[in-house]
Tab-separated table of C-alpha atoms in Angstrom:
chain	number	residue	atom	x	y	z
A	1	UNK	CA	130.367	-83.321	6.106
A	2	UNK	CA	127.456	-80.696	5.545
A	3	UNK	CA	127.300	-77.788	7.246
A	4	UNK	CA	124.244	-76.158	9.254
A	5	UNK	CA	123.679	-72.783	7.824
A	6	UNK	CA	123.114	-70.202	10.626
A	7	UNK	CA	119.164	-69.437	11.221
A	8	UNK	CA	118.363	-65.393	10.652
A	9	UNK	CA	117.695	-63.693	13.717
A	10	UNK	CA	113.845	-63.002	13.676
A	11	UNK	CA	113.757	-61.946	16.843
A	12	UNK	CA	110.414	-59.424	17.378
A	13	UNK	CA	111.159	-55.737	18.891
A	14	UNK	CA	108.659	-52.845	19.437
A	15	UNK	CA	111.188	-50.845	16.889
A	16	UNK	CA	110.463	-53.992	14.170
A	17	UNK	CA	106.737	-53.665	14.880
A	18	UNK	CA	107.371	-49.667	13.720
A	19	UNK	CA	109.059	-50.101	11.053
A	20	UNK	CA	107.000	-52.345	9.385
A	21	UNK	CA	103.516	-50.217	10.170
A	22	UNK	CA	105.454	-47.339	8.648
A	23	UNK	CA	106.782	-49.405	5.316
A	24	UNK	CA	103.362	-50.785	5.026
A	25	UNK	CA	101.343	-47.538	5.353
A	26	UNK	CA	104.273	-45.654	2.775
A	27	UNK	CA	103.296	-48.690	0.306
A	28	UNK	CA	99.290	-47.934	0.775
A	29	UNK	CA	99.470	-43.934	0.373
A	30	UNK	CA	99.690	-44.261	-3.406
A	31	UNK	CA	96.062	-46.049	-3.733
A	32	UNK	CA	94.857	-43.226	-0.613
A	33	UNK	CA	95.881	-40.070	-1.734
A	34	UNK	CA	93.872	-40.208	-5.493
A	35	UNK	CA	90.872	-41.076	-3.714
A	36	UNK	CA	91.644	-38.005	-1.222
A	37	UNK	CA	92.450	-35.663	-3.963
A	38	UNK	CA	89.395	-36.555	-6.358
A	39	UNK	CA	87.082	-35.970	-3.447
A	40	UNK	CA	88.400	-32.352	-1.971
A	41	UNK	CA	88.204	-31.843	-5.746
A	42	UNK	CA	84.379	-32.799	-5.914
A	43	UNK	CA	83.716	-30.692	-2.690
A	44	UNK	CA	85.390	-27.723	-4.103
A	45	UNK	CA	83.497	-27.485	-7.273
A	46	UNK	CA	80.161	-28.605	-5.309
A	47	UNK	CA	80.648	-25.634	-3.874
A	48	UNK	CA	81.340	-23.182	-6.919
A	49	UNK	CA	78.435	-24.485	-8.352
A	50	UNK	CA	76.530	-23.761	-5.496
A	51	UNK	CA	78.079	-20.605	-5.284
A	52	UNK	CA	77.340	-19.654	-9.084
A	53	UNK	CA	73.365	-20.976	-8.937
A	54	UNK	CA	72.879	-18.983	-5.713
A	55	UNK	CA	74.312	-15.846	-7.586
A	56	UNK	CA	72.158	-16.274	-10.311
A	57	UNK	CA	69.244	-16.763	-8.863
A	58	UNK	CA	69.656	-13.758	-6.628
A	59	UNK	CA	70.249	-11.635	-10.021
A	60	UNK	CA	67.504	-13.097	-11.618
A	61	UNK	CA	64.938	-12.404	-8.548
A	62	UNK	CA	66.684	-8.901	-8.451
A	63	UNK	CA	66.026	-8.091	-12.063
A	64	UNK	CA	62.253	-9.138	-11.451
A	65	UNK	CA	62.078	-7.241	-8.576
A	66	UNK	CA	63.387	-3.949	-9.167
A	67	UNK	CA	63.775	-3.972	-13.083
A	68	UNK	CA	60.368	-6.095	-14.590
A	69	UNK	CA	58.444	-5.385	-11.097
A	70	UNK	CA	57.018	-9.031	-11.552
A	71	UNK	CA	54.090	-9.419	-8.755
A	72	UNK	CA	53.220	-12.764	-9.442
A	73	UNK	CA	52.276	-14.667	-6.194
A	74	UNK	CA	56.073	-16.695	-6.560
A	75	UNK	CA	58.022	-13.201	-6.036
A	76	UNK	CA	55.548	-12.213	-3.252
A	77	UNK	CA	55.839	-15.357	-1.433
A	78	UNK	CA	60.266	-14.673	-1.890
A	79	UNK	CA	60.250	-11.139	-0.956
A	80	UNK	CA	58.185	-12.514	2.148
A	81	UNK	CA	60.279	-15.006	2.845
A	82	UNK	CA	63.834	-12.765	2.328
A	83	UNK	CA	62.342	-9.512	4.214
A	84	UNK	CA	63.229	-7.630	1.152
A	85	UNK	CA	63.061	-3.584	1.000
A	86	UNK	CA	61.141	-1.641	-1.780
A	87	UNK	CA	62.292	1.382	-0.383
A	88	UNK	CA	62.453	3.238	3.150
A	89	UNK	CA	60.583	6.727	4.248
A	90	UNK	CA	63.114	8.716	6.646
A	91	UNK	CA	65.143	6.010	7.282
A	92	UNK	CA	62.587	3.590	8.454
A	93	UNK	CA	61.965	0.198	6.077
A	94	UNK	CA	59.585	-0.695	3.555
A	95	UNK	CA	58.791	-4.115	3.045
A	96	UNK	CA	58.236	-5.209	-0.665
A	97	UNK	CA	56.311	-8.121	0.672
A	98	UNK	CA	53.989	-5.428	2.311
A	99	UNK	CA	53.460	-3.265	-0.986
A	100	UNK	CA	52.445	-6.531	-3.096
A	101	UNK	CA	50.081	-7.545	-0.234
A	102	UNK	CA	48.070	-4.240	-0.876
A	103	UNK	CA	48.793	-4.312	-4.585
A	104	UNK	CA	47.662	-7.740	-5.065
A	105	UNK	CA	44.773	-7.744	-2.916
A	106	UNK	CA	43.759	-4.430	-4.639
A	107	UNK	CA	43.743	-5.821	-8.113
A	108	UNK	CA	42.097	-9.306	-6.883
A	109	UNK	CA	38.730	-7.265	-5.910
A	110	UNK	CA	38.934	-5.534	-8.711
A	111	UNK	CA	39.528	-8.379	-11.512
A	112	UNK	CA	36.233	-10.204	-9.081
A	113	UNK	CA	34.201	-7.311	-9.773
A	114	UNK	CA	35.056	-6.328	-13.378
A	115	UNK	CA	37.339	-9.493	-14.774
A	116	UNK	CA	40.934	-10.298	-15.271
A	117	UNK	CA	42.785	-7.244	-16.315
A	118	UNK	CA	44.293	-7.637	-20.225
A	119	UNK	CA	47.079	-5.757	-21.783
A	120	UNK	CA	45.057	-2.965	-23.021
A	121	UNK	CA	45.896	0.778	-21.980
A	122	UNK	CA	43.438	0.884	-19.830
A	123	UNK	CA	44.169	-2.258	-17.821
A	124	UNK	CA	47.703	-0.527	-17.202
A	125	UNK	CA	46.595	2.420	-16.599
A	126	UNK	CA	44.527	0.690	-13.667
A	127	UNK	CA	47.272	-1.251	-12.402
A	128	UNK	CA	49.615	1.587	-12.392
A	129	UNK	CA	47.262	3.580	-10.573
A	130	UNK	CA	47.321	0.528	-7.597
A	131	UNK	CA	50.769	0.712	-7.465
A	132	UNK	CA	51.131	3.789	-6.755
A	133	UNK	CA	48.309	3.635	-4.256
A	134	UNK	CA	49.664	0.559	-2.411
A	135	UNK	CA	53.238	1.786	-2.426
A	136	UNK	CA	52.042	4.949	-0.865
A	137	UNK	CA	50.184	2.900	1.584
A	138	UNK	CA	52.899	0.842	2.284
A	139	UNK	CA	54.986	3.448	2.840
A	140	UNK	CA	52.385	5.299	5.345
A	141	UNK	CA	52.165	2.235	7.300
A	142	UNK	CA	55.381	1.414	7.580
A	143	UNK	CA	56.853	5.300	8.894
A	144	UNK	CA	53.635	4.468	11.377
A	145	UNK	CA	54.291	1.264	12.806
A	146	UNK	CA	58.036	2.324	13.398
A	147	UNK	CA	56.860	5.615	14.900
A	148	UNK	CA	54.067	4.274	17.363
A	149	UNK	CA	56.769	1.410	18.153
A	150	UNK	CA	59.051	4.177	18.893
A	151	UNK	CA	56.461	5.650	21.586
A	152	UNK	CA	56.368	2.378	23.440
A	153	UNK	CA	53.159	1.136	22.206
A	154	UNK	CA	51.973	-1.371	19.594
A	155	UNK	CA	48.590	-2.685	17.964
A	156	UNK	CA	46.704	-5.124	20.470
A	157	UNK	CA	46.310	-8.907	18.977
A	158	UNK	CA	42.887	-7.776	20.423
A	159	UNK	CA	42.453	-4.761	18.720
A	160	UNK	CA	42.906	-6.858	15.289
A	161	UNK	CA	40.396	-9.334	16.900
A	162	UNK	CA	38.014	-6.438	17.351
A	163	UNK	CA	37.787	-5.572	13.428
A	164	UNK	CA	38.070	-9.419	12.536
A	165	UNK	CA	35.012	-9.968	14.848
A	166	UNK	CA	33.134	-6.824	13.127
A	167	UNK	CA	34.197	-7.707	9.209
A	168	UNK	CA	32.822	-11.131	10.052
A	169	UNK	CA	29.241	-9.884	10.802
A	170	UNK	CA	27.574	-9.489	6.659
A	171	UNK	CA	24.238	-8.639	5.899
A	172	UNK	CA	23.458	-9.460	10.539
A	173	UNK	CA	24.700	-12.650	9.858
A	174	UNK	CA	27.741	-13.895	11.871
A	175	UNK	CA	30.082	-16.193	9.828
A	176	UNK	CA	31.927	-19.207	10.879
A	177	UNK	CA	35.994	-18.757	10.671
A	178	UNK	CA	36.280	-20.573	7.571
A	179	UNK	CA	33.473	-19.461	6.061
A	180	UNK	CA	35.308	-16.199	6.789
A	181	UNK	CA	38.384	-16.899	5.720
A	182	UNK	CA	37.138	-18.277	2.303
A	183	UNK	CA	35.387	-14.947	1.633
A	184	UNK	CA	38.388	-13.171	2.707
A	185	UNK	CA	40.622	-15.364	-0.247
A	186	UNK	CA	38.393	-15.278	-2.616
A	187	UNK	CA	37.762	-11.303	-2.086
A	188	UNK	CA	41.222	-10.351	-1.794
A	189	UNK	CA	43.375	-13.636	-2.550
A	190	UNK	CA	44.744	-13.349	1.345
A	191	UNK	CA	45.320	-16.009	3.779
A	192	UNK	CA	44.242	-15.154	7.608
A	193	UNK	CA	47.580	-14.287	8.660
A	194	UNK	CA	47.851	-11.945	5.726
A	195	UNK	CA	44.374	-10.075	6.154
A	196	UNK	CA	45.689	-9.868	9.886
A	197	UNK	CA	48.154	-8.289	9.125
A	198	UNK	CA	46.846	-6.077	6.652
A	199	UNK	CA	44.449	-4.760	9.318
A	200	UNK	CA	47.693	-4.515	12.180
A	201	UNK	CA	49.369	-1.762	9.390
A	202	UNK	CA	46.020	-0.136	8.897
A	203	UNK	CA	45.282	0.146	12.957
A	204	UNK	CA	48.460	1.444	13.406
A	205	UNK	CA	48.601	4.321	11.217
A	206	UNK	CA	45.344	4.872	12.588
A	207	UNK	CA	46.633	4.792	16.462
A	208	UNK	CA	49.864	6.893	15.227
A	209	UNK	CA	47.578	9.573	13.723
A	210	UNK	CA	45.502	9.492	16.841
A	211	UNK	CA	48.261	9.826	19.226
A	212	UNK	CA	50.449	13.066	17.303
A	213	UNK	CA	47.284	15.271	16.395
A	214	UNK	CA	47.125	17.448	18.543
A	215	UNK	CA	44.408	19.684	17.164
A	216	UNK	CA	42.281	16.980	16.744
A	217	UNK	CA	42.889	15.816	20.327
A	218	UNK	CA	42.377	19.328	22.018
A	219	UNK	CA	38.997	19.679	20.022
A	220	UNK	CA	37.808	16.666	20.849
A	221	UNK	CA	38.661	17.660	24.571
A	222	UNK	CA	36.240	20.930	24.292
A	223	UNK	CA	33.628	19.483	22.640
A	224	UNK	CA	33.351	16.353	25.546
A	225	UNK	CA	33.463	19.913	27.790
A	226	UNK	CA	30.790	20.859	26.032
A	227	UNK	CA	28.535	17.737	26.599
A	228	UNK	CA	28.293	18.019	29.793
A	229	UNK	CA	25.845	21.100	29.763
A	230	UNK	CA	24.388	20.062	26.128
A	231	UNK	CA	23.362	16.944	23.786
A	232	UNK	CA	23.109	19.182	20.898
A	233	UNK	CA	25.260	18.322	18.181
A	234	UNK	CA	24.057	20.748	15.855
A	235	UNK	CA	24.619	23.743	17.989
A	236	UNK	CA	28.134	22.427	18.734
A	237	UNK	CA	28.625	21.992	15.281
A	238	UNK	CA	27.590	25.919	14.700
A	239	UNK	CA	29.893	26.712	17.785
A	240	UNK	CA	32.694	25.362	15.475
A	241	UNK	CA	31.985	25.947	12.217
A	242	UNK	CA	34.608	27.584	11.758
A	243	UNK	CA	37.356	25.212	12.640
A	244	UNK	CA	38.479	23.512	9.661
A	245	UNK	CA	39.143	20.173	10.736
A	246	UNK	CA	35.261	19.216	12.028
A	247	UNK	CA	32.426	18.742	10.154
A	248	UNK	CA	28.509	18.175	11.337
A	249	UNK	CA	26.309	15.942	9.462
A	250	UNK	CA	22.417	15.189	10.411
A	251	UNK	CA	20.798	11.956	8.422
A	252	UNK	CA	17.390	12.923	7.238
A	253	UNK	CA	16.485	9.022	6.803
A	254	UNK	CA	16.665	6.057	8.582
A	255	UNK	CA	19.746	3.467	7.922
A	256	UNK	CA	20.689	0.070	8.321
A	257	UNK	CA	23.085	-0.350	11.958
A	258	UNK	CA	25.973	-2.087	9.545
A	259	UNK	CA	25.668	0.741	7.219
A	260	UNK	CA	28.948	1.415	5.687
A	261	UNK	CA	29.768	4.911	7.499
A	262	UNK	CA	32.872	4.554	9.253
A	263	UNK	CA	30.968	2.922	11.951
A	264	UNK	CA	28.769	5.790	13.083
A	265	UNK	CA	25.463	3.970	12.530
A	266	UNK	CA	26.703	0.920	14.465
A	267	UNK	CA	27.888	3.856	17.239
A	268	UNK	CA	24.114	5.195	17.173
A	269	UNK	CA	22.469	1.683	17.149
A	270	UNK	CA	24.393	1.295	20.495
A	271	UNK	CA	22.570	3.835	22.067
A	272	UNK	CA	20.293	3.478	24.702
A	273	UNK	CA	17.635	6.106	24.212
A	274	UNK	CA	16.873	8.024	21.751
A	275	UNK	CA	18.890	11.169	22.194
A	276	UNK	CA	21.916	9.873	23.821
A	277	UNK	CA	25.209	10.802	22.361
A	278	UNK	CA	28.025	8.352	21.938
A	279	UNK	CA	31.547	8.946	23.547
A	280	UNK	CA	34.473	10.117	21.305
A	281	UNK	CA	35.541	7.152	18.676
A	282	UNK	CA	38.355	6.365	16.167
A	283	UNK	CA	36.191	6.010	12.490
A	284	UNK	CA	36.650	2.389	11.260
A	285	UNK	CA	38.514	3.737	8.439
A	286	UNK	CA	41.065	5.828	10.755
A	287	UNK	CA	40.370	9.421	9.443
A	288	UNK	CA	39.416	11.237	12.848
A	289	UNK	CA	37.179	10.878	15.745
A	290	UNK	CA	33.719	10.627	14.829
A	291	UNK	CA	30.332	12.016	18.001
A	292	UNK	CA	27.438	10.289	17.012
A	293	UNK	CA	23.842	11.516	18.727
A	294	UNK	CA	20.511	9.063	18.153
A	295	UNK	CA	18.008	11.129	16.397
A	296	UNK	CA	15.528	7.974	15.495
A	297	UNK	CA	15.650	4.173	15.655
A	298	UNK	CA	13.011	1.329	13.708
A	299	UNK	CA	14.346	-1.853	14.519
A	300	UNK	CA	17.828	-2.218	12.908
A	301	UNK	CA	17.356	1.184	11.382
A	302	UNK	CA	18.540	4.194	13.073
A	303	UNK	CA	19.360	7.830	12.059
A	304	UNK	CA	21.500	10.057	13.497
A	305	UNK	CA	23.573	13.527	13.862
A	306	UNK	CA	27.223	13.389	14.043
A	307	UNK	CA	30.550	15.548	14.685
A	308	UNK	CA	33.165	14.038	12.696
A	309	UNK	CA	37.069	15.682	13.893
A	310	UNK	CA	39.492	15.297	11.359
A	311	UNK	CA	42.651	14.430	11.682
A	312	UNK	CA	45.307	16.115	9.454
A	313	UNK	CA	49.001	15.604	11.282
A	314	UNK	CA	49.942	12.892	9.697
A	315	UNK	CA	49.098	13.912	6.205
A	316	UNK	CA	51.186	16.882	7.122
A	317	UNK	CA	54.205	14.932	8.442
A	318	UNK	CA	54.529	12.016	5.305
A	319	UNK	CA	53.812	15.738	3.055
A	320	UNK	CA	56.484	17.296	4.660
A	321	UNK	CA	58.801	14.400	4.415
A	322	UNK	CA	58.050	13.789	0.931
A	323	UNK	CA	58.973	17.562	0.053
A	324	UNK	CA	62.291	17.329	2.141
A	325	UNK	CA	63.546	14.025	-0.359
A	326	UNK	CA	63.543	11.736	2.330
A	327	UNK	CA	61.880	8.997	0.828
A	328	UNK	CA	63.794	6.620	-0.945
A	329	UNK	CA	62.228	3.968	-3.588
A	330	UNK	CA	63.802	1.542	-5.066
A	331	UNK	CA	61.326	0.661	-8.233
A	332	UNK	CA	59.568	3.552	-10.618
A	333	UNK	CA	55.783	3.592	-10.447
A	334	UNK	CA	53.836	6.225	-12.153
A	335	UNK	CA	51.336	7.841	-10.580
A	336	UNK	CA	48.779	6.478	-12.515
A	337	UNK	CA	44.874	8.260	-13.825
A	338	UNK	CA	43.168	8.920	-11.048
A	339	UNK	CA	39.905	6.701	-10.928
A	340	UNK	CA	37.068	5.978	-8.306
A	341	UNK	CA	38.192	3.357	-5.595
A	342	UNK	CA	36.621	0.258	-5.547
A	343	UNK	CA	36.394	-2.315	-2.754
A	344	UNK	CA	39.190	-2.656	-0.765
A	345	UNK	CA	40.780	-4.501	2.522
A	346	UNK	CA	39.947	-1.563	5.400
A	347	UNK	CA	39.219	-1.844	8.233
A	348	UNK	CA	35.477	-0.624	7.509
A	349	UNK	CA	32.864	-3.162	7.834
């Protein structure tokens, strides 16, 4: 007689159901954990690859920077784009993106006028002579911006509309925006935003001066006294002859009302009557205030007398800050031969 054997128990628990997840996930970690480890290994030297390229690129830019001083329009458009420092005047920051603006834009007008600029000793004798000039610029306009921002007060989006609105008037004609704007690039090599910009550091060294001469200021305020009893600049102009920052001048012809003066001629052609003398004005190119009487007009043409009050404070403060070693630059330029200034971004029509 055959015996039955005995059927296993297979009877399903929740502890059975455990058991058998865990044997089944122990059997699968040898195929997971490769794949784990060759990716964290892939992320890892993602990374130090990232980490090395960044770090060389960094050096690189550095060396042509502050070593080569390449100002090709790819290193201005990076040390725009990183807010990079070329050096700082009493603490305050110089942008190198600021100093190749005015460097570049100088050399543009000039390689328009004259051609591109070669290797030849005189070529680098011009450019280091722009150098200097536009990192002294830079450096003027920076200490100013941070100073009149310091006194609560800023340039005016109008105020650079003001000069954008004059520069665009050539010759009595009016030109369109991008008619403008093309002039403007192909003059300086500057967008819009840039010659903007160019004009806001200009306006504000201009407003700064304005605001800390004090001289210039109190003279101004004696000889607007004095206008109320005369309209004779010359006399004035013998009553202070002997003040060293103010200067008479009387036209003995007739010139156009956009002549290049610092604005005086536009300031006469304003002028009612022939006679009249203009209220006290910043000069277009920010050197002082600038009385302007009409003397004779034909047309556009007028001529005229003027006071012109100089101002001198903040030649004396940058000076004085220069002598103390408290500017700091962080590439050599030479000073450079001193030559006649050509055209440049100002903001004099």
């Amino acid at each position: 007689m055959i015996k039955s054997k005995k059927k296993k128990n297979l009877t399903i628990t929740q502890q059975n159901l455990e058991e058998s997840r865990e044997e089944i996930l122990a059997k699968g970690k040898k195929f997971r954990y490769p794949f784990q480890y060759a990716k964290h290994r892939l992320v890892i030297i993602t990374i130090l690859i990232s980490l090395v390229a960044v770090i060389t690129f960094c050096i690189v830019g550095w060396v042509q920077l502050y070593k080569a001083q390449n100002t090709s329009d790819v290193m201005y458009r990076f040390t725009k784009a990183l807010g990079l420092s070329v050096g700082k005047v009493d603490g305050v920051s110089v942008r190198y993106s600021d100093y190749l603006m005015l460097y570049r834009s100088s050399i543009k007008s000039i390689e328009r006028q004259q051609g591109t600029l070669d290797d030849s000793e005189d070529s680098q004798l011009l450019k280091s002579y722009y150098k200097r000039q536009a990192l002294n610029n830079a450096e003027e306009y920076s200490y100013a911006m941070a100073k009149l921002e310091a006194l609560g007060k800023a340039v005016t989006e109008a105020e650079i509309d003001t000069v954008i609105n004059e520069h665009k008037t050539i010759d009595g004609e009016v030109r369109s925006d991008d008619a403008f704007s093309g002039i403007v690039r192909s003059n300086f090599g500057l967008d819009m935003n840039e010659y903007r910009h160019m004009i806001k550091l200009s306006l504000a060294k201009r407003n700064y001066s304005a605001e800390i001469d004090s001289r210039a200021n109190s003279l101004v305020e004696s000889i607007v006294e004095d206008l109320k009893t005369t309209k004779d600049l010359k006399a004035l102009g013998e009553k202070y002859k002997n003040n060293d920052i103010m200067e008479f001048e009387s036209l003995s012809e007739l010139v156009d009302s956009d002549n290049l003066d610092s604005g005086r001629a536009a300031a006469a052609y304003a002028l009612k009557e022939v006679g009249d003398v203009s209220s006290a004005f910043i000069s277009k190119n920010g050197d002082g205030f600038y009385f302007v009487k009409l003397t004779a007009r034909e047309g556009d043409r007028v001529q005229y007398d003027s006071i012109w009050v100089r101002f001198t404070e903040f030649d004396k403060v940058m000076n004085k800050i220069r002598a103390d070693n408290k500017v700091e630059e962080y590439i050599t330029v030479e000073g450079g031969a001193e030559i006649e200034e050509e055209s440049q971004p100002s903001n004099e029509k």
